[in-house]
Amino acid sequence: MNQHVRNQHYVPQFLLKNFSSRGDKFIWAYDKNEKYNIHNQIKERAIRRVASEEFFYDQFKSSKIGSYEYALKEAEDAAAPIISNIINTKSIRDLSKKDRRRLSLFITLQYLRTKGQLLQTEYLTNTLSEQIKQKTNIQIEKVDSKKIWFLMLEQSIKFPEILMNKVWMLSESNNSFYISDNPVALQNSTDTSKVRGTLGLQSFGIEIYLPLSPSLTLCLFCEKLFKNSGYEKNFIENSTCAPENIKNLNSLQINYSQRFIFSHKKDFDLVKKQLKNTTHK
């Protein structure tokens, strides 16, 4: 019987290795939680030890039975060679329907599986319980947020079709992209309503971004925008990012990160500037 995986990654190692600083083993990391020790704030860390936590996906701690680690690993193994080929060819033109489906599942799971998403689930469930208590004076039994989060992972099979229908594109840079510990970032530049949510996977104008390497970010755009213009293909040609586009994509990684921003090089000036401006607001 295979030994149970102890250190479970919520960002796959194969993806982080694309951003490695040396030998597929190390990566530069900026720790947002470290406020005082500069050496620990920006540090070259072992990839096997970042964006991970012991028994993170276990329903029963230290037990292989019922652990989500292995279903997630299957999705990783299916997506890894497709992403490797995209990086090598710098193209998504020839992706088969099967490849798009596998990548769509991978992106969906990557969006849901991080510690940042778990903490967000905990925050929302606790907030809802508190609001019910305040309005009804009824004490709600403590909700197991992690069970709800696991249920979300189980329901993820419903979402890949939504992503498959998007219009896909590769954004290119000169080795300038960051990745974070919560790397699937959403944006809506079309619908900027402050009254309703605009970041649902089916929202009009939704944009979905996943960095694949320092030079490539996979972009998924709302298909409705293109169909309204008569465009029927499911991809558009690569776009070379202008400096402001690179800054925007990296800013999204900083905003979505739970704790760490990663890079293949020791350059986190944008992170420092953005976090400083956020603190001073």
PDB file of C-alpha atoms in Angstrom:
ATOM      1  CA  MET A   1       0.000   0.000   0.000  1.00  0.00           C
ATOM      2  CA  ASN A   2       1.403   3.400  -1.002  1.00  0.00           C
ATOM      3  CA  GLN A   3       2.324   5.745   1.831  1.00  0.00           C
ATOM      4  CA  HIS A   4      -0.105   8.589   2.444  1.00  0.00           C
ATOM      5  CA  VAL A   5       1.117  11.999   1.213  1.00  0.00           C
ATOM      6  CA  ARG A   6       1.829  14.187   4.233  1.00  0.00           C
ATOM      7  CA  ASN A   7       2.765  17.544   2.699  1.00  0.00           C
ATOM      8  CA  GLN A   8      -0.123  18.424   0.364  1.00  0.00           C
ATOM      9  CA  HIS A   9       0.235  21.307  -2.095  1.00  0.00           C
ATOM     10  CA  TYR A  10      -2.618  23.671  -2.902  1.00  0.00           C
ATOM     11  CA  VAL A  11      -0.608  25.005  -5.847  1.00  0.00           C
ATOM     12  CA  PRO A  12       0.876  22.027  -7.733  1.00  0.00           C
ATOM     13  CA  GLN A  13       4.629  21.719  -7.706  1.00  0.00           C
ATOM     14  CA  PHE A  14       4.756  21.238 -11.479  1.00  0.00           C
ATOM     15  CA  LEU A  15       3.239  24.710 -11.944  1.00  0.00           C
ATOM     16  CA  LEU A  16       5.541  26.370  -9.405  1.00  0.00           C
ATOM     17  CA  LYS A  17       8.557  24.720 -11.042  1.00  0.00           C
ATOM     18  CA  ASN A  18       7.811  26.717 -14.193  1.00  0.00           C
ATOM     19  CA  PHE A  19       8.730  29.772 -12.086  1.00  0.00           C
ATOM     20  CA  SER A  20      11.755  28.210 -10.398  1.00  0.00           C
ATOM     21  CA  SER A  21      14.799  30.339  -9.663  1.00  0.00           C
ATOM     22  CA  ARG A  22      17.196  27.416 -10.040  1.00  0.00           C
ATOM     23  CA  GLY A  23      17.077  23.736 -10.815  1.00  0.00           C
ATOM     24  CA  ASP A  24      13.303  23.248 -10.494  1.00  0.00           C
ATOM     25  CA  LYS A  25      13.878  23.153  -6.739  1.00  0.00           C
ATOM     26  CA  PHE A  26      13.716  26.749  -5.527  1.00  0.00           C
ATOM     27  CA  ILE A  27      11.565  29.811  -6.062  1.00  0.00           C
ATOM     28  CA  TRP A  28      11.714  33.404  -4.844  1.00  0.00           C
ATOM     29  CA  ALA A  29       8.871  34.189  -2.460  1.00  0.00           C
ATOM     30  CA  TYR A  30       7.487  37.370  -0.916  1.00  0.00           C
ATOM     31  CA  ASP A  31       5.767  36.734   2.421  1.00  0.00           C
ATOM     32  CA  LYS A  32       3.034  39.304   3.104  1.00  0.00           C
ATOM     33  CA  ASN A  33       2.768  38.148   6.716  1.00  0.00           C
ATOM     34  CA  GLU A  34       6.388  39.030   7.472  1.00  0.00           C
ATOM     35  CA  LYS A  35       6.454  42.723   8.385  1.00  0.00           C
ATOM     36  CA  TYR A  36       9.813  43.150  10.088  1.00  0.00           C
ATOM     37  CA  ASN A  37      12.442  40.610   9.043  1.00  0.00           C
ATOM     38  CA  ILE A  38      13.466  41.555   5.508  1.00  0.00           C
ATOM     39  CA  HIS A  39      15.466  38.351   5.099  1.00  0.00           C
ATOM     40  CA  ASN A  40      12.362  36.246   5.704  1.00  0.00           C
ATOM     41  CA  GLN A  41      10.048  38.598   3.803  1.00  0.00           C
ATOM     42  CA  ILE A  42      11.874  37.998   0.532  1.00  0.00           C
ATOM     43  CA  LYS A  43      13.492  34.612   0.473  1.00  0.00           C
ATOM     44  CA  GLU A  44      14.424  31.833  -1.906  1.00  0.00           C
ATOM     45  CA  ARG A  45      12.398  28.854  -0.731  1.00  0.00           C
ATOM     46  CA  ALA A  46      12.225  25.169  -1.586  1.00  0.00           C
ATOM     47  CA  ILE A  47       9.298  24.517  -3.938  1.00  0.00           C
ATOM     48  CA  ARG A  48       8.428  21.305  -2.119  1.00  0.00           C
ATOM     49  CA  ARG A  49       7.731  23.347   1.025  1.00  0.00           C
ATOM     50  CA  VAL A  50       5.709  26.311  -0.312  1.00  0.00           C
ATOM     51  CA  ALA A  51       1.960  26.656  -0.981  1.00  0.00           C
ATOM     52  CA  SER A  52       1.378  23.506   1.018  1.00  0.00           C
ATOM     53  CA  GLU A  53       0.194  22.264   4.378  1.00  0.00           C
ATOM     54  CA  GLU A  54       0.315  18.936   6.138  1.00  0.00           C
ATOM     55  CA  PHE A  55      -2.786  16.789   5.513  1.00  0.00           C
ATOM     56  CA  PHE A  56      -4.544  19.795   3.962  1.00  0.00           C
ATOM     57  CA  TYR A  57      -7.037  17.769   1.906  1.00  0.00           C
ATOM     58  CA  ASP A  58      -7.666  15.001   4.435  1.00  0.00           C
ATOM     59  CA  GLN A  59     -11.210  14.527   5.669  1.00  0.00           C
ATOM     60  CA  PHE A  60      -9.709  12.460   8.486  1.00  0.00           C
ATOM     61  CA  LYS A  61      -6.286  13.785   9.406  1.00  0.00           C
ATOM     62  CA  SER A  62      -3.383  11.501   8.492  1.00  0.00           C
ATOM     63  CA  SER A  63      -5.733   9.094   6.705  1.00  0.00           C
ATOM     64  CA  LYS A  64      -5.559   8.296   3.020  1.00  0.00           C
ATOM     65  CA  ILE A  65      -9.192   7.164   3.194  1.00  0.00           C
ATOM     66  CA  GLY A  66     -11.434   9.943   1.910  1.00  0.00           C
ATOM     67  CA  SER A  67      -8.554  12.344   1.233  1.00  0.00           C
ATOM     68  CA  TYR A  68      -9.084  14.682  -1.729  1.00  0.00           C
ATOM     69  CA  GLU A  69      -5.343  14.775  -2.373  1.00  0.00           C
ATOM     70  CA  TYR A  70      -5.465  11.945  -4.892  1.00  0.00           C
ATOM     71  CA  ALA A  71      -8.360  13.139  -7.036  1.00  0.00           C
ATOM     72  CA  LEU A  72      -6.610  16.515  -7.265  1.00  0.00           C
ATOM     73  CA  LYS A  73      -3.371  14.765  -8.225  1.00  0.00           C
ATOM     74  CA  GLU A  74      -5.176  13.004 -11.082  1.00  0.00           C
ATOM     75  CA  ALA A  75      -6.357  16.366 -12.427  1.00  0.00           C
ATOM     76  CA  GLU A  76      -2.803  17.726 -12.102  1.00  0.00           C
ATOM     77  CA  ASP A  77      -1.305  14.760 -13.954  1.00  0.00           C
ATOM     78  CA  ALA A  78      -3.804  15.204 -16.790  1.00  0.00           C
ATOM     79  CA  ALA A  79      -3.130  18.948 -17.121  1.00  0.00           C
ATOM     80  CA  ALA A  80       0.659  19.010 -16.636  1.00  0.00           C
ATOM     81  CA  PRO A  81       1.706  17.733 -20.111  1.00  0.00           C
ATOM     82  CA  ILE A  82      -0.829  20.032 -21.791  1.00  0.00           C
ATOM     83  CA  ILE A  83       0.547  23.065 -19.963  1.00  0.00           C
ATOM     84  CA  SER A  84       4.113  21.948 -20.728  1.00  0.00           C
ATOM     85  CA  ASN A  85       3.256  21.753 -24.428  1.00  0.00           C
ATOM     86  CA  ILE A  86       1.630  25.202 -24.345  1.00  0.00           C
ATOM     87  CA  ILE A  87       4.806  26.642 -22.805  1.00  0.00           C
ATOM     88  CA  ASN A  88       7.050  24.897 -25.336  1.00  0.00           C
ATOM     89  CA  THR A  89       4.982  25.896 -28.382  1.00  0.00           C
ATOM     90  CA  LYS A  90       3.620  29.215 -27.041  1.00  0.00           C
ATOM     91  CA  SER A  91       0.330  28.249 -28.630  1.00  0.00           C
ATOM     92  CA  ILE A  92      -3.189  27.117 -27.739  1.00  0.00           C
ATOM     93  CA  ARG A  93      -4.337  26.997 -31.357  1.00  0.00           C
ATOM     94  CA  ASP A  94      -4.248  23.201 -31.605  1.00  0.00           C
ATOM     95  CA  LEU A  95      -5.755  22.314 -28.241  1.00  0.00           C
ATOM     96  CA  SER A  96      -8.224  19.471 -28.660  1.00  0.00           C
ATOM     97  CA  LYS A  97     -11.623  19.498 -27.017  1.00  0.00           C
ATOM     98  CA  LYS A  98     -10.314  16.894 -24.598  1.00  0.00           C
ATOM     99  CA  ASP A  99      -7.327  19.096 -23.726  1.00  0.00           C
ATOM    100  CA  ARG A 100      -9.559  22.112 -23.149  1.00  0.00           C
ATOM    101  CA  ARG A 101     -11.819  20.052 -20.900  1.00  0.00           C
ATOM    102  CA  ARG A 102      -8.888  18.791 -18.846  1.00  0.00           C
ATOM    103  CA  LEU A 103      -7.457  22.280 -18.516  1.00  0.00           C
ATOM    104  CA  SER A 104     -10.864  23.687 -17.647  1.00  0.00           C
ATOM    105  CA  LEU A 105     -11.214  21.169 -14.832  1.00  0.00           C
ATOM    106  CA  PHE A 106      -7.694  21.940 -13.644  1.00  0.00           C
ATOM    107  CA  ILE A 107      -8.378  25.699 -13.584  1.00  0.00           C
ATOM    108  CA  THR A 108     -11.686  25.180 -11.780  1.00  0.00           C
ATOM    109  CA  LEU A 109     -10.042  23.028  -9.130  1.00  0.00           C
ATOM    110  CA  GLN A 110      -7.106  25.413  -8.817  1.00  0.00           C
ATOM    111  CA  TYR A 111      -9.540  28.248  -8.191  1.00  0.00           C
ATOM    112  CA  LEU A 112     -11.312  26.314  -5.418  1.00  0.00           C
ATOM    113  CA  ARG A 113      -8.544  24.298  -3.790  1.00  0.00           C
ATOM    114  CA  THR A 114      -6.324  26.955  -2.188  1.00  0.00           C
ATOM    115  CA  LYS A 115      -5.982  27.954   1.429  1.00  0.00           C
ATOM    116  CA  GLY A 116      -7.213  31.400   0.434  1.00  0.00           C
ATOM    117  CA  GLN A 117     -10.505  29.894  -0.742  1.00  0.00           C
ATOM    118  CA  LEU A 118     -10.818  27.827   2.430  1.00  0.00           C
ATOM    119  CA  LEU A 119     -10.321  30.945   4.560  1.00  0.00           C
ATOM    120  CA  GLN A 120     -12.853  32.818   2.433  1.00  0.00           C
ATOM    121  CA  THR A 121     -15.371  30.005   2.996  1.00  0.00           C
ATOM    122  CA  GLU A 122     -14.745  30.188   6.741  1.00  0.00           C
ATOM    123  CA  TYR A 123     -15.218  33.962   6.717  1.00  0.00           C
ATOM    124  CA  LEU A 124     -18.493  33.788   4.776  1.00  0.00           C
ATOM    125  CA  THR A 125     -20.006  31.016   6.912  1.00  0.00           C
ATOM    126  CA  ASN A 126     -19.022  32.768  10.154  1.00  0.00           C
ATOM    127  CA  THR A 127     -20.385  36.089   8.893  1.00  0.00           C
ATOM    128  CA  LEU A 128     -23.685  34.493   7.893  1.00  0.00           C
ATOM    129  CA  SER A 129     -24.028  32.765  11.273  1.00  0.00           C
ATOM    130  CA  GLU A 130     -23.362  36.032  13.077  1.00  0.00           C
ATOM    131  CA  GLN A 131     -25.898  37.923  10.965  1.00  0.00           C
ATOM    132  CA  ILE A 132     -28.582  35.288  11.662  1.00  0.00           C
ATOM    133  CA  LYS A 133     -27.799  35.472  15.365  1.00  0.00           C
ATOM    134  CA  GLN A 134     -28.077  39.270  15.403  1.00  0.00           C
ATOM    135  CA  LYS A 135     -31.360  39.360  13.477  1.00  0.00           C
ATOM    136  CA  THR A 136     -33.145  36.416  15.107  1.00  0.00           C
ATOM    137  CA  ASN A 137     -31.308  35.998  18.414  1.00  0.00           C
ATOM    138  CA  ILE A 138     -30.940  32.330  17.497  1.00  0.00           C
ATOM    139  CA  GLN A 139     -27.612  30.715  18.233  1.00  0.00           C
ATOM    140  CA  ILE A 140     -26.541  28.728  15.160  1.00  0.00           C
ATOM    141  CA  GLU A 141     -24.547  25.568  15.757  1.00  0.00           C
ATOM    142  CA  LYS A 142     -20.966  26.080  14.603  1.00  0.00           C
ATOM    143  CA  VAL A 143     -20.669  25.287  10.911  1.00  0.00           C
ATOM    144  CA  ASP A 144     -17.843  23.057   9.705  1.00  0.00           C
ATOM    145  CA  SER A 145     -16.449  25.364   7.013  1.00  0.00           C
ATOM    146  CA  LYS A 146     -14.000  22.789   5.756  1.00  0.00           C
ATOM    147  CA  LYS A 147     -16.816  20.333   5.038  1.00  0.00           C
ATOM    148  CA  ILE A 148     -18.571  23.026   2.996  1.00  0.00           C
ATOM    149  CA  TRP A 149     -15.310  23.676   1.164  1.00  0.00           C
ATOM    150  CA  PHE A 150     -14.920  19.964   0.430  1.00  0.00           C
ATOM    151  CA  LEU A 151     -18.458  19.952  -0.972  1.00  0.00           C
ATOM    152  CA  MET A 152     -17.463  22.812  -3.274  1.00  0.00           C
ATOM    153  CA  LEU A 153     -14.566  20.715  -4.551  1.00  0.00           C
ATOM    154  CA  GLU A 154     -16.957  17.847  -5.207  1.00  0.00           C
ATOM    155  CA  GLN A 155     -19.302  20.132  -7.134  1.00  0.00           C
ATOM    156  CA  SER A 156     -16.442  21.424  -9.305  1.00  0.00           C
ATOM    157  CA  ILE A 157     -17.264  18.855 -11.991  1.00  0.00           C
ATOM    158  CA  LYS A 158     -20.161  21.136 -13.012  1.00  0.00           C
ATOM    159  CA  PHE A 159     -17.973  24.118 -13.907  1.00  0.00           C
ATOM    160  CA  PRO A 160     -15.436  22.999 -16.573  1.00  0.00           C
ATOM    161  CA  GLU A 161     -18.058  23.301 -19.330  1.00  0.00           C
ATOM    162  CA  ILE A 162     -18.418  26.983 -18.427  1.00  0.00           C
ATOM    163  CA  LEU A 163     -14.688  27.554 -18.883  1.00  0.00           C
ATOM    164  CA  MET A 164     -14.509  25.509 -22.079  1.00  0.00           C
ATOM    165  CA  ASN A 165     -16.937  27.953 -23.677  1.00  0.00           C
ATOM    166  CA  LYS A 166     -14.754  30.970 -22.934  1.00  0.00           C
ATOM    167  CA  VAL A 167     -12.519  32.564 -25.554  1.00  0.00           C
ATOM    168  CA  TRP A 168      -8.945  31.623 -24.650  1.00  0.00           C
ATOM    169  CA  MET A 169      -5.753  33.587 -25.257  1.00  0.00           C
ATOM    170  CA  LEU A 170      -2.099  33.551 -24.217  1.00  0.00           C
ATOM    171  CA  SER A 171      -0.595  36.771 -22.918  1.00  0.00           C
ATOM    172  CA  GLU A 172       3.166  36.983 -23.385  1.00  0.00           C
ATOM    173  CA  SER A 173       5.769  38.958 -21.465  1.00  0.00           C
ATOM    174  CA  ASN A 174       9.536  39.104 -21.277  1.00  0.00           C
ATOM    175  CA  ASN A 175       9.719  36.819 -18.211  1.00  0.00           C
ATOM    176  CA  SER A 176       7.856  39.304 -16.035  1.00  0.00           C
ATOM    177  CA  PHE A 177       4.857  37.425 -14.617  1.00  0.00           C
ATOM    178  CA  TYR A 178       4.372  36.566 -10.953  1.00  0.00           C
ATOM    179  CA  ILE A 179       2.358  33.663  -9.599  1.00  0.00           C
ATOM    180  CA  SER A 180       0.837  33.473  -6.124  1.00  0.00           C
ATOM    181  CA  ASP A 181      -0.470  30.938  -3.629  1.00  0.00           C
ATOM    182  CA  ASN A 182      -3.967  31.702  -4.980  1.00  0.00           C
ATOM    183  CA  PRO A 183      -3.130  31.935  -8.680  1.00  0.00           C
ATOM    184  CA  VAL A 184      -6.481  31.904 -10.522  1.00  0.00           C
ATOM    185  CA  ALA A 185      -7.427  35.583 -10.603  1.00  0.00           C
ATOM    186  CA  LEU A 186     -10.712  37.088 -11.794  1.00  0.00           C
ATOM    187  CA  GLN A 187     -11.385  40.542 -13.212  1.00  0.00           C
ATOM    188  CA  ASN A 188     -14.207  42.294 -15.014  1.00  0.00           C
ATOM    189  CA  SER A 189     -13.181  45.346 -17.016  1.00  0.00           C
ATOM    190  CA  THR A 190     -16.516  45.473 -18.863  1.00  0.00           C
ATOM    191  CA  ASP A 191     -19.102  45.411 -16.088  1.00  0.00           C
ATOM    192  CA  THR A 192     -17.916  47.588 -13.209  1.00  0.00           C
ATOM    193  CA  SER A 193     -21.210  47.656 -11.316  1.00  0.00           C
ATOM    194  CA  LYS A 194     -20.867  48.300  -7.592  1.00  0.00           C
ATOM    195  CA  VAL A 195     -24.433  47.164  -6.954  1.00  0.00           C
ATOM    196  CA  ARG A 196     -24.180  43.511  -8.003  1.00  0.00           C
ATOM    197  CA  GLY A 197     -21.456  40.919  -8.183  1.00  0.00           C
ATOM    198  CA  THR A 198     -19.569  40.832 -11.474  1.00  0.00           C
ATOM    199  CA  LEU A 199     -16.984  38.104 -10.827  1.00  0.00           C
ATOM    200  CA  GLY A 200     -19.098  34.984 -11.305  1.00  0.00           C
ATOM    201  CA  LEU A 201     -17.752  32.524 -13.846  1.00  0.00           C
ATOM    202  CA  GLN A 202     -20.755  33.259 -16.059  1.00  0.00           C
ATOM    203  CA  SER A 203     -20.881  37.013 -15.433  1.00  0.00           C
ATOM    204  CA  PHE A 204     -20.966  39.176 -18.533  1.00  0.00           C
ATOM    205  CA  GLY A 205     -17.431  40.438 -19.167  1.00  0.00           C
ATOM    206  CA  ILE A 206     -15.667  38.051 -16.779  1.00  0.00           C
ATOM    207  CA  GLU A 207     -11.914  37.568 -17.287  1.00  0.00           C
ATOM    208  CA  ILE A 208     -10.023  34.615 -15.793  1.00  0.00           C
ATOM    209  CA  TYR A 209      -6.217  34.525 -15.556  1.00  0.00           C
ATOM    210  CA  LEU A 210      -3.757  31.764 -14.669  1.00  0.00           C
ATOM    211  CA  PRO A 211       0.020  32.315 -14.994  1.00  0.00           C
ATOM    212  CA  LEU A 212       1.714  29.332 -16.613  1.00  0.00           C
ATOM    213  CA  SER A 213       5.307  30.593 -16.649  1.00  0.00           C
ATOM    214  CA  PRO A 214       7.165  33.902 -16.202  1.00  0.00           C
ATOM    215  CA  SER A 215       6.479  34.611 -19.872  1.00  0.00           C
ATOM    216  CA  LEU A 216       2.956  33.206 -20.354  1.00  0.00           C
ATOM    217  CA  THR A 217      -0.426  33.774 -18.722  1.00  0.00           C
ATOM    218  CA  LEU A 218      -3.500  31.866 -19.867  1.00  0.00           C
ATOM    219  CA  CYS A 219      -6.471  34.222 -20.252  1.00  0.00           C
ATOM    220  CA  LEU A 220     -10.117  33.173 -20.530  1.00  0.00           C
ATOM    221  CA  PHE A 221     -12.562  35.849 -21.686  1.00  0.00           C
ATOM    222  CA  CYS A 222     -16.345  36.089 -21.644  1.00  0.00           C
ATOM    223  CA  GLU A 223     -17.597  34.442 -24.845  1.00  0.00           C
ATOM    224  CA  LYS A 224     -20.716  36.648 -24.915  1.00  0.00           C
ATOM    225  CA  LEU A 225     -18.592  39.714 -25.656  1.00  0.00           C
ATOM    226  CA  PHE A 226     -17.133  38.047 -28.731  1.00  0.00           C
ATOM    227  CA  LYS A 227     -20.357  36.484 -29.984  1.00  0.00           C
ATOM    228  CA  ASN A 228     -22.033  39.887 -29.829  1.00  0.00           C
ATOM    229  CA  SER A 229     -19.365  41.025 -32.293  1.00  0.00           C
ATOM    230  CA  GLY A 230     -19.823  37.995 -34.540  1.00  0.00           C
ATOM    231  CA  TYR A 231     -16.617  36.219 -33.442  1.00  0.00           C
ATOM    232  CA  GLU A 232     -17.194  32.459 -33.301  1.00  0.00           C
ATOM    233  CA  LYS A 233     -13.764  30.926 -32.562  1.00  0.00           C
ATOM    234  CA  ASN A 234     -12.863  29.685 -29.080  1.00  0.00           C
ATOM    235  CA  PHE A 235      -9.428  31.323 -29.039  1.00  0.00           C
ATOM    236  CA  ILE A 236      -7.688  34.462 -30.185  1.00  0.00           C
ATOM    237  CA  GLU A 237      -4.063  34.868 -31.178  1.00  0.00           C
ATOM    238  CA  ASN A 238      -1.387  35.553 -28.578  1.00  0.00           C
ATOM    239  CA  SER A 239      -1.024  39.069 -27.259  1.00  0.00           C
ATOM    240  CA  THR A 240       2.300  40.611 -26.254  1.00  0.00           C
ATOM    241  CA  CYS A 241       1.706  42.530 -23.052  1.00  0.00           C
ATOM    242  CA  ALA A 242       2.464  46.210 -22.794  1.00  0.00           C
ATOM    243  CA  PRO A 243       4.008  47.282 -19.464  1.00  0.00           C
ATOM    244  CA  GLU A 244       0.615  48.398 -18.119  1.00  0.00           C
ATOM    245  CA  ASN A 245      -0.888  44.975 -18.954  1.00  0.00           C
ATOM    246  CA  ILE A 246       1.957  43.167 -17.178  1.00  0.00           C
ATOM    247  CA  LYS A 247       1.435  45.420 -14.179  1.00  0.00           C
ATOM    248  CA  ASN A 248      -2.296  44.665 -14.157  1.00  0.00           C
ATOM    249  CA  LEU A 249      -1.826  40.891 -14.309  1.00  0.00           C
ATOM    250  CA  ASN A 250       0.826  40.971 -11.588  1.00  0.00           C
ATOM    251  CA  SER A 251      -1.351  43.246  -9.466  1.00  0.00           C
ATOM    252  CA  LEU A 252      -4.124  40.657  -9.675  1.00  0.00           C
ATOM    253  CA  GLN A 253      -1.734  38.000  -8.372  1.00  0.00           C
ATOM    254  CA  ILE A 254      -0.827  40.280  -5.463  1.00  0.00           C
ATOM    255  CA  ASN A 255      -4.476  41.063  -4.716  1.00  0.00           C
ATOM    256  CA  TYR A 256      -5.571  37.426  -4.854  1.00  0.00           C
ATOM    257  CA  SER A 257      -2.615  36.038  -2.905  1.00  0.00           C
ATOM    258  CA  GLN A 258      -3.375  34.707   0.547  1.00  0.00           C
ATOM    259  CA  ARG A 259       0.190  35.040   1.835  1.00  0.00           C
ATOM    260  CA  PHE A 260       2.866  34.427  -0.798  1.00  0.00           C
ATOM    261  CA  ILE A 261       3.742  35.921  -4.185  1.00  0.00           C
ATOM    262  CA  PHE A 262       6.313  33.918  -6.170  1.00  0.00           C
ATOM    263  CA  SER A 263       8.789  34.807  -8.903  1.00  0.00           C
ATOM    264  CA  HIS A 264      11.711  33.264 -10.738  1.00  0.00           C
ATOM    265  CA  LYS A 265      13.776  36.318  -9.827  1.00  0.00           C
ATOM    266  CA  LYS A 266      14.330  38.469  -6.743  1.00  0.00           C
ATOM    267  CA  ASP A 267      12.263  41.415  -7.946  1.00  0.00           C
ATOM    268  CA  PHE A 268       9.231  42.358  -5.864  1.00  0.00           C
ATOM    269  CA  ASP A 269       9.205  46.143  -6.277  1.00  0.00           C
ATOM    270  CA  LEU A 270       5.594  46.124  -7.496  1.00  0.00           C
ATOM    271  CA  VAL A 271       4.559  43.998  -4.505  1.00  0.00           C
ATOM    272  CA  LYS A 272       6.195  46.397  -2.054  1.00  0.00           C
ATOM    273  CA  LYS A 273       4.672  49.436  -3.720  1.00  0.00           C
ATOM    274  CA  GLN A 274       1.186  47.954  -3.997  1.00  0.00           C
ATOM    275  CA  LEU A 275       1.101  46.670  -0.430  1.00  0.00           C
ATOM    276  CA  LYS A 276       2.417  49.996   0.854  1.00  0.00           C
ATOM    277  CA  ASN A 277      -0.332  51.894  -0.978  1.00  0.00           C
ATOM    278  CA  THR A 278      -2.954  49.455   0.332  1.00  0.00           C
ATOM    279  CA  THR A 279      -1.726  49.892   3.913  1.00  0.00           C
ATOM    280  CA  HIS A 280      -1.851  53.678   3.656  1.00  0.00           C
ATOM    281  CA  LYS A 281      -5.430  53.814   2.340  1.00  0.00           C
TER     282      LYS A 281
END
